[in-house]
């Protein structure tokens, strides 16, 4: 769907990214869940980070910096690194979330 440029790809990909993000943040998730999310990381660039309707999605993205699975795996670190490139204001929020993790020693 994504590479084929089919109709409705925007709706499909936003649902898929959200679903994979939820799966990767579950308590029983594993590195494969993070890998699946990482493989479609470029789709995150198409979200409008100024739109208030994605606040819940942004909140979940911010939770990745507090997830041991993301912080302890190479693919998780790469995913977080990519998040810093999607939106300047969101990068500031991400930076603040990372600093909070460091201050709390978690």
N, CA and C of each residue as an Amber inpcrd file, in Angstrom:
protein
   318
   0.8180000  -1.1960000   0.0000000   0.0000000   0.0000000   0.0000000
   0.8540000   1.2490000   0.0000000   1.8390000   1.2640000   0.8460000
   2.6290000   2.4780000   0.9950000   3.4320000   2.7670000  -0.2600000
   4.1770000   1.7940000  -0.7210000   5.0260000   2.0160000  -1.8940000
   4.2330000   2.0000000  -3.1970000   3.0590000   1.3690000  -3.1770000
   2.2390000   1.2930000  -4.3730000   1.4200000   2.5440000  -4.6360000
   1.4190000   3.4700000  -3.6850000   0.7010000   4.7450000  -3.8260000
  -0.7960000   4.5350000  -4.0930000  -1.4010000   3.5830000  -3.3570000
  -2.8150000   3.2770000  -3.5240000  -3.6920000   4.2840000  -2.7810000
  -4.9580000   4.3650000  -3.2050000  -5.9180000   5.2310000  -2.5290000
  -6.0800000   4.8000000  -1.0790000  -6.1990000   5.7630000  -0.1970000
  -6.4220000   5.4750000   1.2130000  -5.1740000   5.1110000   1.9780000
  -4.0160000   5.2710000   1.3410000  -2.7790000   4.8740000   2.0210000
  -2.5250000   5.7320000   3.2550000  -2.9610000   6.9830000   3.2300000
  -2.7480000   7.8550000   4.3860000  -3.4760000   7.3560000   5.6130000
  -4.7300000   6.9690000   5.4310000  -5.5170000   6.4660000   6.5540000
  -4.9590000   5.1280000   7.0440000  -4.5690000   4.2750000   6.1200000
  -4.0180000   2.9840000   6.4850000  -2.7290000   3.1470000   7.2780000
  -1.8600000   3.9980000   6.8020000  -0.5510000   4.1110000   7.4340000
  -0.6420000   4.7740000   8.8040000  -1.5460000   5.7470000   8.9730000
  -1.6840000   6.3570000  10.3020000  -2.2120000   5.3360000  11.3050000
  -3.1300000   4.4970000  10.8680000  -3.6390000   3.4440000  11.7570000
  -2.5540000   2.4220000  12.0700000  -1.7860000   2.0510000  11.0640000
  -0.7340000   1.0570000  11.2470000   0.3590000   1.5660000  12.1890000
   0.8000000   2.7940000  11.9950000   1.8420000   3.3550000  12.8590000
   1.3470000   3.4050000  14.3040000   0.1180000   3.8550000  14.5000000
  -0.4420000   3.9240000  15.8470000  -0.5280000   2.5420000  16.4840000
  -0.9770000   1.5670000  15.7300000  -1.1020000   0.2070000  16.2400000
   0.2640000  -0.3730000  16.6160000   1.2350000  -0.2210000  15.7400000
   2.5700000  -0.7510000  16.0270000   3.2150000  -0.0410000  17.2120000
   2.9250000   1.2320000  17.3670000   3.4450000   1.9780000  18.5070000
   2.8640000   1.4300000  19.8110000   1.5610000   1.1790000  19.8250000
   0.9160000   0.6110000  21.0110000   1.5080000  -0.7610000  21.3230000
   1.6540000  -1.6140000  20.3060000   2.2390000  -2.9330000  20.5120000
   3.6490000  -2.8560000  21.0730000   4.4360000  -1.9280000  20.5740000
   5.8330000  -1.8430000  21.0040000   5.9860000  -1.3030000  22.4240000
   4.9550000  -0.6460000  22.9420000   5.0130000  -0.1050000  24.2980000
   4.3390000  -1.0030000  25.3300000   3.7460000  -2.1060000  24.8990000
   3.1220000  -3.0450000  25.8380000   4.1700000  -3.6920000  26.7220000
   3.7430000  -4.1470000  27.8750000   4.6530000  -4.8130000  28.8070000
   5.2400000  -6.1000000  28.2420000   4.4870000  -6.7760000  27.3870000
   4.9610000  -8.0420000  26.8380000   5.5590000  -7.9070000  25.4330000
   5.8740000  -6.6930000  25.0380000   6.4530000  -6.4930000  23.7000000
   7.8970000  -6.9610000  23.6730000   8.3830000  -7.1940000  22.4600000
   9.7820000  -7.5870000  22.3000000  10.4220000  -6.7740000  21.1790000
  11.6670000  -7.0550000  20.9140000  12.4330000  -6.2680000  19.9520000
  11.8080000  -6.3200000  18.5590000  11.1100000  -7.4000000  18.2290000
  10.4780000  -7.4960000  16.9150000   9.3720000  -6.4640000  16.7330000
   8.6740000  -6.1350000  17.8140000   7.6500000  -5.0930000  17.7420000
   8.2890000  -3.7400000  17.4320000   9.4280000  -3.4700000  18.0500000
  10.1440000  -2.2190000  17.7990000  10.6870000  -2.2010000  16.3730000
  11.1720000  -3.3310000  15.8960000  11.6910000  -3.4190000  14.5280000
  10.5990000  -3.1120000  13.5060000   9.4020000  -3.6510000  13.7380000
   8.2970000  -3.3890000  12.8160000   7.9800000  -1.8960000  12.7560000
   7.9740000  -1.2720000  13.9100000   7.7260000   0.1720000  13.9700000
   8.8470000   0.9340000  13.2760000  10.0710000   0.5230000  13.5260000
  11.2230000   1.1920000  12.9150000  11.1760000   1.1060000  11.3850000
  10.7160000  -0.0100000  10.8580000  10.6860000  -0.1900000   9.4080000
   9.7640000   0.8040000   8.7030000   8.7680000   1.3100000   9.4120000
   7.8680000   2.2820000   8.7820000   8.0240000   3.6720000   9.4030000
   9.1830000   3.9320000   9.9760000   9.4360000   5.2050000  10.6680000
   9.2300000   6.4210000   9.7690000   9.4920000   6.2960000   8.4890000
   9.3500000   7.4440000   7.5870000   7.9070000   7.9170000   7.4960000
   6.9610000   7.0340000   7.7830000   5.5440000   7.4130000   7.7360000
   5.2080000   8.4360000   8.8250000   5.9770000   8.4580000   9.8960000
   5.7350000   9.4160000  10.9830000   5.9290000  10.8490000  10.4810000
   6.7460000  11.0170000   9.4820000   6.9890000  12.3470000   8.9220000
   5.7420000  12.9620000   8.3030000   4.7530000  12.1510000   7.9850000
   3.5480000  12.6500000   7.3310000   2.4670000  13.1010000   8.3140000
   2.7020000  12.8750000   9.6090000   1.7690000  13.3590000  10.6150000
   1.9450000  14.8650000  10.7760000   0.8460000  15.5580000  11.0190000
   0.8800000  16.9960000  11.2710000   1.0270000  17.2100000  12.7700000
   2.2270000  17.5120000  13.2050000   2.5130000  17.6340000  14.6260000
   1.9610000  18.9080000  15.2410000   1.4090000  19.7830000  14.4300000
   0.7530000  20.9940000  14.9240000  -0.7330000  20.7460000  15.1950000
  -1.2640000  19.6640000  14.6730000  -2.6800000  19.3310000  14.8230000
  -2.9330000  18.7520000  16.2160000  -3.8800000  19.3300000  16.9260000
  -4.1710000  18.8900000  18.2890000  -4.7560000  17.4870000  18.3450000
  -5.2820000  17.0020000  17.2370000  -5.9250000  15.6880000  17.2350000
  -4.9180000  14.5380000  17.3980000  -3.6350000  14.7960000  17.2780000
  -2.6540000  13.7140000  17.4350000  -1.9120000  13.7970000  18.7660000
  -2.4470000  14.5450000  19.7170000  -1.7950000  14.6580000  21.0250000
  -1.6010000  13.2960000  21.6810000  -2.5820000  12.4140000  21.5670000
  -2.4700000  11.0780000  22.1360000  -1.3340000  10.2960000  21.4670000
  -1.2290000  10.4360000  20.1640000  -0.1590000   9.7810000  19.4070000
   1.2050000  10.3360000  19.8340000   1.3010000  11.6470000  19.9550000
   2.5570000  12.2620000  20.3840000   2.9350000  11.8040000  21.7910000
   1.9540000  11.6740000  22.6490000   2.2050000  11.2090000  24.0090000
   2.7950000   9.8020000  24.0010000   2.2720000   8.9620000  23.1220000
   2.8220000   7.6070000  23.0130000   4.2470000   7.6330000  22.4610000
   4.4870000   8.4880000  21.4970000   5.8500000   8.6010000  20.9740000
   6.8160000   9.0320000  22.0680000   6.3790000   9.9520000  22.9170000
   7.2290000  10.4160000  24.0190000   7.5190000   9.3010000  25.0120000
   6.6180000   8.3460000  25.1350000   6.8300000   7.2250000  26.0560000
   7.9630000   6.3190000  25.6050000   8.3450000   6.4000000  24.3370000
   9.4320000   5.5410000  23.8650000  10.7420000   5.8630000  24.5610000
  10.9390000   7.1250000  24.9580000  12.1990000   7.4840000  25.6200000
  12.2550000   6.9750000  27.0560000  11.1380000   6.5040000  27.5770000
  11.1160000   5.9240000  28.9070000  11.0120000   4.4100000  28.8920000
  11.0040000   3.8490000  27.7070000  10.8680000   2.4020000  27.5640000
  12.2420000   1.7400000  27.5080000  12.4630000   0.7860000  28.4100000
  13.7420000   0.0760000  28.4010000  13.9720000  -0.6560000  27.0880000
  12.9000000  -1.1680000  26.5070000  13.0320000  -1.8800000  25.2350000
  13.6000000  -0.9680000  24.1530000  13.1520000   0.2640000  24.1120000
  13.6730000   1.2140000  23.1210000  15.0860000   1.6600000  23.4880000
  15.3230000   1.8790000  24.7580000  16.6150000   2.4070000  25.1910000
  17.7360000   1.3760000  25.1830000  17.3730000   0.1010000  25.2770000
  18.4010000  -0.9370000  25.3740000  18.6460000  -1.6900000  24.0700000
  17.9120000  -1.3570000  23.0290000  18.1190000  -2.0340000  21.7470000
  18.5900000  -1.0210000  20.7010000  19.4060000  -1.4880000  19.7930000
  19.9130000  -0.6030000  18.7390000  18.7850000  -0.0350000  17.8910000
  17.8370000  -0.8930000  17.5390000  16.7380000  -0.4420000  16.6850000
  15.8650000   0.5620000  17.4450000  15.7080000   0.3860000  18.7340000
  14.9450000   1.3340000  19.5390000  15.6330000   2.6890000  19.6130000
  16.9330000   2.6610000  19.7900000  17.7070000   3.9120000  19.8210000
  17.6330000   4.6320000  18.4750000  17.6980000   3.8660000  17.3970000
  17.6030000   4.4580000  16.0640000  16.2240000   5.0730000  15.8410000
  15.1880000   4.4070000  16.3650000  13.8390000   4.9430000  16.2310000
  13.7300000   6.2740000  16.9720000  14.2210000   6.3210000  18.1880000
  14.1890000   7.5630000  18.9640000  14.9890000   8.6460000  18.2490000
  16.1230000   8.2780000  17.7060000  16.9340000   9.2300000  16.9490000
  16.1340000   9.8110000  15.7850000  15.3730000   8.9730000  15.1040000
  14.5520000   9.4540000  13.9920000  13.4890000  10.4420000  14.4720000
  12.9410000  10.1970000  15.6400000  11.8970000  11.0810000  16.1600000
  12.3790000  12.5180000  16.2960000  13.6600000  12.7010000  16.5420000
  14.2080000  14.0520000  16.6660000  14.1720000  14.8220000  15.3450000
  13.9560000  14.1300000  14.2430000  13.9840000  14.7820000  12.9250000
  12.6020000  15.1320000  12.3890000  11.5320000  14.6900000  13.0450000
  10.2110000  14.8430000  12.4360000   9.6050000  16.2280000  12.6010000
   9.8930000  16.9180000  13.7090000   9.3050000  18.2330000  13.9450000
  10.1350000  18.9320000  15.0120000  10.4430000  20.1950000  14.7830000
  11.2950000  20.9420000  15.7120000  10.7150000  21.0680000  17.1030000
   9.4380000  21.4190000  17.2000000   8.8040000  21.5530000  18.5130000
   8.7000000  20.2070000  19.2160000   8.4080000  19.1630000  18.4460000
   8.3330000  17.8330000  19.0450000   9.7150000  17.3890000  19.5120000
  10.7490000  17.7700000  18.7980000  12.1120000  17.4300000  19.2180000
  12.4140000  18.0540000  20.5830000  11.9180000  19.2630000  20.8110000
  12.0930000  19.8980000  22.1210000  11.3740000  19.1090000  23.2120000
  10.1530000  18.6640000  22.9190000   9.3940000  17.8530000  23.8810000
  10.1170000  16.5360000  24.1650000  10.6550000  15.9390000  23.1150000
  11.3860000  14.6870000  23.2450000  12.6390000  14.8860000  24.0990000
  13.3160000  15.9850000  23.8560000  14.5180000  16.3030000  24.6240000
  14.1780000  16.4700000  26.0980000  13.0910000  17.1640000  26.3990000
  12.6600000  17.3510000  27.7870000  12.3160000  16.0120000  28.4390000
  11.6670000  15.1340000  27.6810000  11.3160000  13.8120000  28.2180000
  12.5640000  12.9920000  28.5130000  13.5600000  13.0930000  27.6510000
  14.8250000  12.3870000  27.8860000  15.5450000  12.9400000  29.1070000
  15.5610000  14.2550000  29.2370000  16.2050000  14.8650000  30.4070000
  15.5160000  14.4310000  31.6890000  14.2100000  14.3450000  31.6650000
  13.4620000  13.9150000  32.8470000  13.8480000  12.4740000  33.2290000
  14.0550000  11.6290000  32.2300000  14.4760000  10.2560000  32.4980000
  15.8590000  10.2290000  33.1580000  16.7590000  11.0890000  32.6850000
  18.1020000  11.1340000  33.2330000  18.1100000  11.6750000  34.6600000
  17.3130000  12.6760000  34.9060000  17.2430000  13.2730000  36.2380000
  16.6760000  12.2800000  37.2370000  15.6840000  11.5260000  36.8150000
  15.0710000  10.5350000  37.6860000  15.9050000   9.2670000  37.8330000
  16.9410000   9.1560000  37.0220000  17.8200000   8.0070000  37.0930000
  17.1830000   6.7100000  36.6260000  16.1780000   6.8160000  35.7730000
  15.4850000   5.6180000  35.2980000  16.0490000   5.1300000  33.9840000
